[in-house]
Amino acid sequence: SPTKETNSRYDQQELISKLPKAETGIPAKDLYLYKGFWHPRSFLEGTISLQQDSKPINPTDIILCSAPKAGFTWLKSLCYAIITRDQLDESSSPLLTNVSHSLIPYMEIDLVKNPPNRNPEFPLLSTHSPFTSLPESVRNTPDCKIIYICRDPKDTLVSQWHYIKHMMIDGVSIEFWFDRFREGKIPWGPYWDHVLGYWKASIEMPEKVLFLKYEDLKKKTSFCVKRLAEFMGKPFSHQEEVEGLPEKMVKLCSFENLSNLEVNKVGKVEATGQKEIGNGAFFRKGIIGDWKNCLTSEMIETLDRITREMFTGSDLVF
Ligand code: A3P
């Protein structure tokens, strides 16, 4: 009922107003500490709403997850190409005219604020939410699959720093972002905890949670594409493999191809109040190890030490 909705909205605002808050300096991007992670407010509202009512999510949906700047655009493009391959090929794919973020709804934003007219044939959803803040139905329904992508913390930090610079008129120093990253006061940080949450879930429920690394995707893309297709319940047939379909998808979603499309050169995705962000911000270098060009040796040492400490006993190495 409307009254119930108003009440729960009121409760939600009340809850958020009591959370620890961190200012980022980016307009409308303050962060709130909720269940151990720093969330931007607009997403946090959606996170909480979905915990209270996860009806918009179907039990057979596939949820794509990552912390910002770990390779989400790429993962989304590949999954989109794989899932839609019966109807679309490399010449008719909407990936040629849309950045993948606008093809796959964000659970907390699109599903909650303006529920899209969802096509039941299209199961993909996306989120930056940490594993523990996913709706219970997503965590506990065996058929609802989760695909997570992570990346070397050093490259993630550097990629985030470049992205944040797009949002700020006065720029942001690498020292500033390094401190934020290390403290975990970044969107959906601490990064290490974000990665660990999904890693543990993938160990406990390998049929349900697929854990990918950007570095592996980079080094053996075709292999990962086949793995993704299998995991999503749409394995490539022998005929499709003979026809080279996995390789065609690798090419369609390659950095070289996507970053040179008109939509990704001039299209715009978001306005932050200060500066508009073009789709081009999702495509910078697309390589492993650019941190060597951006971080000081002290920063590298500190990050490697934290990574070692945090990932001890997990088999997770970068
Ligand atoms: P760099 O800033 O290191 O270049 P996200 O998609 O999670 O926002 O992450 C963006 C990072 O992924 C950027 O990293 C971007 O260049 C890289 N990226 C985007 N599309 C890619 C692709 N098709 N292949 C490889 N890397 C890609």
Coordinates of C-alpha atoms and ligand atoms in Angstrom, one line a residue:
S1 CA 0.0 0.0 0.0
P2 CA 1.2 3.6 -0.5
T3 CA 1.3 4.2 3.3
K4 CA 3.5 1.1 3.7
E5 CA 5.8 2.3 0.9
T6 CA 6.0 5.8 2.4
N7 CA 6.9 4.3 5.8
S8 CA 9.6 2.1 4.5
R9 CA 11.0 5.0 2.5
Y10 CA 11.0 7.0 5.7
D11 CA 12.7 4.2 7.6
Q12 CA 15.3 3.9 4.9
Q13 CA 16.1 7.6 5.0
E14 CA 16.3 7.5 8.8
L15 CA 18.6 4.5 8.7
I16 CA 20.9 6.1 6.1
S17 CA 21.0 9.4 8.0
K18 CA 22.5 7.5 11.0
L19 CA 25.3 5.8 9.1
P20 CA 28.9 7.0 9.2
K21 CA 29.5 9.3 6.2
A22 CA 32.6 10.1 4.2
E23 CA 32.9 13.1 2.0
T24 CA 34.5 12.4 -1.3
G25 CA 34.7 15.9 -2.7
I26 CA 32.7 14.8 -5.7
P27 CA 29.2 16.4 -5.9
A28 CA 26.4 14.0 -4.8
K29 CA 28.9 11.2 -4.2
D30 CA 29.3 11.1 -0.5
L31 CA 29.7 7.6 0.8
Y32 CA 27.9 5.8 3.7
L33 CA 29.3 2.9 5.7
Y34 CA 26.7 0.1 5.5
K35 CA 27.6 -3.4 6.7
G36 CA 31.3 -2.8 6.4
F37 CA 31.3 -1.1 3.0
W38 CA 31.2 2.5 1.7
H39 CA 28.2 3.0 -0.6
P40 CA 27.2 5.9 -2.7
R41 CA 23.8 7.0 -1.5
S42 CA 21.8 6.5 -4.6
F43 CA 22.9 2.9 -4.9
L44 CA 22.6 2.3 -1.1
E45 CA 18.9 3.2 -1.2
G46 CA 18.4 0.6 -3.9
T47 CA 20.5 -2.0 -2.0
I48 CA 18.3 -1.5 1.1
S49 CA 15.1 -1.6 -1.0
L50 CA 16.1 -4.9 -2.6
Q51 CA 16.9 -6.4 0.8
Q52 CA 13.3 -5.6 1.8
D53 CA 11.7 -6.6 -1.4
S54 CA 13.6 -8.5 -4.1
K55 CA 10.6 -9.4 -6.2
P56 CA 12.0 -7.6 -9.3
I57 CA 14.8 -10.2 -9.4
N58 CA 13.9 -13.5 -11.0
P59 CA 15.2 -16.8 -9.5
T60 CA 17.0 -17.5 -12.8
D61 CA 18.6 -14.1 -13.3
I62 CA 22.4 -13.9 -13.8
I63 CA 23.9 -11.2 -11.7
L64 CA 27.2 -9.6 -12.9
C65 CA 29.2 -8.1 -10.1
S66 CA 32.4 -6.1 -9.6
A67 CA 34.0 -3.3 -7.7
P68 CA 34.4 -0.2 -9.9
K69 CA 37.2 -0.3 -12.6
A70 CA 38.0 -4.0 -12.4
G71 CA 36.8 -4.8 -15.9
F72 CA 33.0 -4.5 -15.6
T73 CA 32.4 -3.0 -19.1
W74 CA 34.3 -5.8 -20.7
L75 CA 32.6 -8.6 -18.6
K76 CA 29.1 -7.1 -19.4
S77 CA 29.9 -6.9 -23.1
L78 CA 31.0 -10.5 -23.3
C79 CA 28.1 -11.8 -21.3
Y80 CA 25.7 -9.7 -23.4
A81 CA 27.2 -11.1 -26.6
I82 CA 27.0 -14.7 -25.3
I83 CA 23.4 -14.5 -24.1
T84 CA 22.0 -12.8 -27.2
R85 CA 23.9 -14.8 -29.8
D86 CA 20.9 -16.6 -31.1
Q87 CA 19.2 -13.4 -32.2
L88 CA 22.2 -11.1 -32.9
D89 CA 25.6 -11.5 -34.5
E90 CA 28.7 -9.3 -34.6
S91 CA 27.2 -7.0 -37.3
S92 CA 23.8 -6.5 -35.7
S93 CA 24.7 -6.4 -32.0
P94 CA 23.5 -3.4 -29.9
L95 CA 27.0 -3.5 -28.5
L96 CA 28.1 -1.6 -31.6
T97 CA 25.8 1.3 -30.8
N98 CA 25.5 1.2 -26.9
V99 CA 28.0 1.0 -24.1
S100 CA 27.3 -2.2 -22.3
H101 CA 26.3 -0.4 -19.1
S102 CA 23.2 0.8 -20.8
L103 CA 22.2 -2.6 -22.0
I104 CA 22.3 -4.4 -18.6
P105 CA 20.2 -2.9 -15.8
Y106 CA 21.8 -2.0 -12.5
M107 CA 19.8 -3.8 -9.9
E108 CA 19.9 -1.0 -7.4
I109 CA 19.0 1.8 -9.8
D110 CA 17.1 0.6 -12.8
L111 CA 15.3 -2.2 -11.1
V112 CA 14.2 -0.2 -8.1
K113 CA 13.7 3.3 -9.3
N114 CA 12.2 2.8 -12.7
P115 CA 11.6 -0.9 -13.1
P116 CA 12.2 -1.6 -16.8
N117 CA 9.8 -3.5 -18.9
R118 CA 11.9 -6.5 -18.4
N119 CA 12.2 -9.0 -21.2
P120 CA 11.8 -12.4 -19.5
E121 CA 14.2 -13.8 -22.1
F122 CA 17.0 -11.5 -20.9
P123 CA 18.4 -12.6 -17.6
L124 CA 21.4 -10.3 -17.1
L125 CA 21.5 -7.8 -14.2
S126 CA 24.4 -5.9 -12.7
T127 CA 25.6 -4.6 -9.4
H128 CA 28.6 -3.2 -7.5
S129 CA 27.1 -4.5 -4.2
P130 CA 29.4 -6.5 -1.9
F131 CA 28.3 -10.2 -1.7
T132 CA 27.0 -9.8 1.8
S133 CA 24.7 -7.0 0.8
L134 CA 23.1 -8.8 -2.1
P135 CA 19.4 -9.7 -1.4
E136 CA 19.0 -12.9 0.4
S137 CA 17.0 -14.4 -2.5
V138 CA 20.1 -13.8 -4.8
R139 CA 22.5 -15.4 -2.3
N140 CA 20.3 -18.3 -1.4
T141 CA 18.6 -19.3 -4.6
P142 CA 20.8 -21.9 -6.2
D143 CA 19.6 -21.1 -9.8
C144 CA 20.4 -17.4 -9.5
K145 CA 24.0 -17.3 -10.8
I146 CA 26.6 -14.7 -9.9
I147 CA 29.6 -13.8 -12.0
Y148 CA 32.3 -11.6 -10.4
I149 CA 35.3 -9.9 -12.0
C150 CA 38.2 -8.6 -10.0
R151 CA 41.6 -7.1 -10.9
D152 CA 45.0 -6.5 -9.3
P153 CA 44.4 -3.9 -6.6
K154 CA 47.1 -1.7 -8.0
D155 CA 45.6 -1.6 -11.5
T156 CA 42.2 -1.1 -10.1
L157 CA 43.4 1.8 -8.0
V158 CA 45.1 3.5 -11.0
S159 CA 42.0 3.0 -13.2
Q160 CA 39.7 4.4 -10.5
W161 CA 42.0 7.4 -10.1
H162 CA 41.9 8.2 -13.8
Y163 CA 38.1 7.8 -13.8
I164 CA 37.6 10.0 -10.8
K165 CA 39.7 12.7 -12.5
H166 CA 37.0 12.8 -15.2
M167 CA 34.5 13.8 -12.6
M168 CA 36.5 16.6 -11.0
I169 CA 37.2 20.0 -12.4
D170 CA 40.2 20.5 -10.2
G171 CA 41.6 17.1 -10.6
V172 CA 42.7 14.6 -7.9
S173 CA 46.2 13.6 -7.1
I174 CA 47.3 10.0 -7.1
E175 CA 48.4 10.5 -3.4
F176 CA 44.9 11.5 -2.5
W177 CA 43.3 8.5 -4.2
F178 CA 46.0 6.2 -2.9
D179 CA 45.1 7.2 0.7
R180 CA 41.4 6.7 0.0
F181 CA 41.9 3.4 -1.5
R182 CA 44.1 2.1 1.3
E183 CA 41.6 3.3 3.9
G184 CA 38.8 1.6 1.9
K185 CA 36.9 4.9 1.7
I186 CA 36.1 4.5 -2.0
P187 CA 32.8 3.5 -3.6
W188 CA 32.1 0.0 -2.4
G189 CA 35.4 -0.2 -0.6
P190 CA 37.4 -1.6 1.0
Y191 CA 38.4 -3.2 -2.3
W192 CA 40.1 -6.2 -0.7
D193 CA 37.0 -7.1 1.4
H194 CA 34.8 -6.8 -1.8
V195 CA 37.0 -9.3 -3.6
L196 CA 37.2 -11.7 -0.6
G197 CA 33.5 -11.8 -0.2
Y198 CA 32.9 -13.1 -3.7
W199 CA 36.0 -15.3 -3.6
K200 CA 34.7 -17.1 -0.5
A201 CA 31.3 -17.5 -2.0
S202 CA 32.8 -19.0 -5.2
I203 CA 34.7 -21.5 -3.1
E204 CA 31.6 -22.5 -1.1
M205 CA 29.3 -22.5 -4.1
P206 CA 31.2 -23.1 -7.3
E207 CA 28.1 -23.9 -9.2
K208 CA 26.5 -20.6 -8.3
V209 CA 29.4 -18.1 -8.2
L210 CA 32.0 -17.8 -11.0
F211 CA 35.0 -15.8 -10.0
L212 CA 37.1 -14.2 -12.8
K213 CA 40.2 -12.2 -12.8
Y214 CA 40.8 -9.4 -15.4
E215 CA 44.3 -10.7 -15.9
D216 CA 43.0 -14.2 -16.8
L217 CA 40.4 -12.7 -19.1
K218 CA 43.2 -10.8 -20.8
K219 CA 45.6 -13.7 -21.2
K220 CA 43.1 -16.4 -22.2
T221 CA 40.0 -14.6 -23.5
S222 CA 38.6 -17.4 -25.7
F223 CA 38.9 -19.9 -22.9
C224 CA 37.1 -17.6 -20.5
V225 CA 34.4 -16.8 -23.0
K226 CA 33.7 -20.6 -23.3
R227 CA 33.7 -20.9 -19.5
L228 CA 31.3 -18.0 -19.2
A229 CA 28.9 -19.5 -21.8
E230 CA 29.0 -22.8 -20.0
F231 CA 28.4 -21.2 -16.6
M232 CA 25.5 -19.2 -17.9
G233 CA 23.9 -22.4 -19.2
K234 CA 24.5 -21.5 -22.8
P235 CA 27.5 -23.6 -23.8
F236 CA 28.8 -23.3 -27.3
S237 CA 27.8 -26.2 -29.5
H238 CA 30.4 -28.1 -31.5
Q239 CA 29.1 -26.4 -34.6
E240 CA 29.4 -22.9 -33.0
E241 CA 33.0 -23.7 -32.1
V242 CA 33.8 -24.9 -35.6
E243 CA 32.3 -21.7 -36.9
G244 CA 34.6 -19.7 -34.6
L245 CA 31.8 -18.0 -32.7
P246 CA 33.7 -17.7 -29.4
E247 CA 36.6 -15.9 -31.2
K248 CA 34.1 -13.6 -33.0
M249 CA 32.8 -12.6 -29.6
V250 CA 36.3 -12.0 -28.3
K251 CA 36.9 -9.7 -31.3
L252 CA 33.6 -7.9 -31.0
C253 CA 34.2 -7.1 -27.3
S254 CA 37.9 -6.4 -27.6
F255 CA 39.3 -3.1 -26.3
E256 CA 40.4 -2.2 -29.8
N257 CA 37.0 -2.7 -31.3
L258 CA 34.8 -1.2 -28.5
S259 CA 37.0 1.8 -27.7
N260 CA 37.0 2.9 -31.4
L261 CA 33.2 2.8 -31.8
E262 CA 31.5 6.1 -32.3
V263 CA 29.2 5.6 -29.3
N264 CA 32.2 5.1 -27.0
K265 CA 34.1 8.1 -28.4
V266 CA 31.3 10.7 -28.2
G267 CA 28.5 9.1 -26.2
K268 CA 27.8 10.4 -22.7
V269 CA 26.8 8.3 -19.7
E270 CA 26.5 10.4 -16.6
A271 CA 26.5 13.9 -15.4
T272 CA 27.9 14.5 -11.9
G273 CA 26.9 18.1 -11.5
Q274 CA 30.4 19.3 -12.3
K275 CA 31.4 17.4 -15.4
E276 CA 29.7 15.1 -17.8
I277 CA 31.4 11.8 -18.2
G278 CA 31.7 10.4 -21.7
N279 CA 31.6 6.7 -22.5
G280 CA 35.2 7.1 -23.5
A281 CA 36.0 7.1 -19.7
F282 CA 35.3 3.4 -19.6
F283 CA 38.1 2.7 -22.1
R284 CA 41.5 4.1 -21.2
K285 CA 44.4 1.7 -21.8
G286 CA 42.9 -1.7 -21.1
I287 CA 46.3 -3.3 -20.1
I288 CA 47.8 -5.2 -17.2
G289 CA 50.4 -3.3 -15.2
D290 CA 49.9 0.4 -15.9
W291 CA 50.4 0.9 -12.2
K292 CA 54.1 0.8 -12.9
N293 CA 53.7 4.2 -14.6
C294 CA 51.6 5.8 -11.9
L295 CA 52.5 4.6 -8.4
T296 CA 55.7 5.3 -6.4
S297 CA 57.7 2.4 -5.0
E298 CA 56.4 3.1 -1.5
M299 CA 52.8 3.0 -2.7
I300 CA 53.5 -0.3 -4.5
E301 CA 55.1 -1.8 -1.4
T302 CA 52.2 -0.7 0.8
L303 CA 49.6 -2.1 -1.6
D304 CA 51.4 -5.4 -2.0
R305 CA 51.7 -5.8 1.7
I306 CA 48.0 -5.2 2.3
T307 CA 47.1 -7.5 -0.5
R308 CA 49.4 -10.2 1.0
E309 CA 48.0 -9.8 4.4
M310 CA 44.4 -9.6 3.3
F311 CA 44.6 -12.6 0.9
T312 CA 46.7 -14.9 3.1
G313 CA 45.2 -18.3 3.1
S314 CA 42.9 -17.7 0.2
D315 CA 45.0 -18.7 -2.7
L316 CA 44.3 -15.4 -4.3
V317 CA 47.4 -13.9 -5.9
F318 CA 47.9 -11.1 -8.4
Ligands
A3P1 P1 42.2 1.1 -17.5 O1 41.8 2.3 -16.8 O2 43.3 0.4 -16.7 O3 42.5 1.2 -18.9 P2 35.2 -0.9 -15.6 O4 34.8 -1.4 -16.9 O5 35.1 -1.8 -14.5 O6 34.8 0.5 -15.4 O7 36.8 -0.9 -15.7 C1 37.4 0.0 -16.7 C2 38.8 -0.6 -17.0 O8 38.6 -1.7 -17.9 C3 39.7 0.4 -17.7 O9 41.0 0.0 -17.4 C4 39.3 0.1 -19.2 O10 40.3 0.6 -20.1 C5 39.3 -1.4 -19.1 N1 38.5 -2.0 -20.2 C6 37.3 -1.5 -20.7 N2 36.9 -2.3 -21.7 C7 37.9 -3.2 -21.9 C8 38.0 -4.3 -22.9 N3 37.1 -4.6 -23.8 N4 39.1 -5.1 -22.8 C9 40.1 -4.8 -21.8 N5 40.0 -3.8 -20.9 C10 38.9 -3.0 -21.0

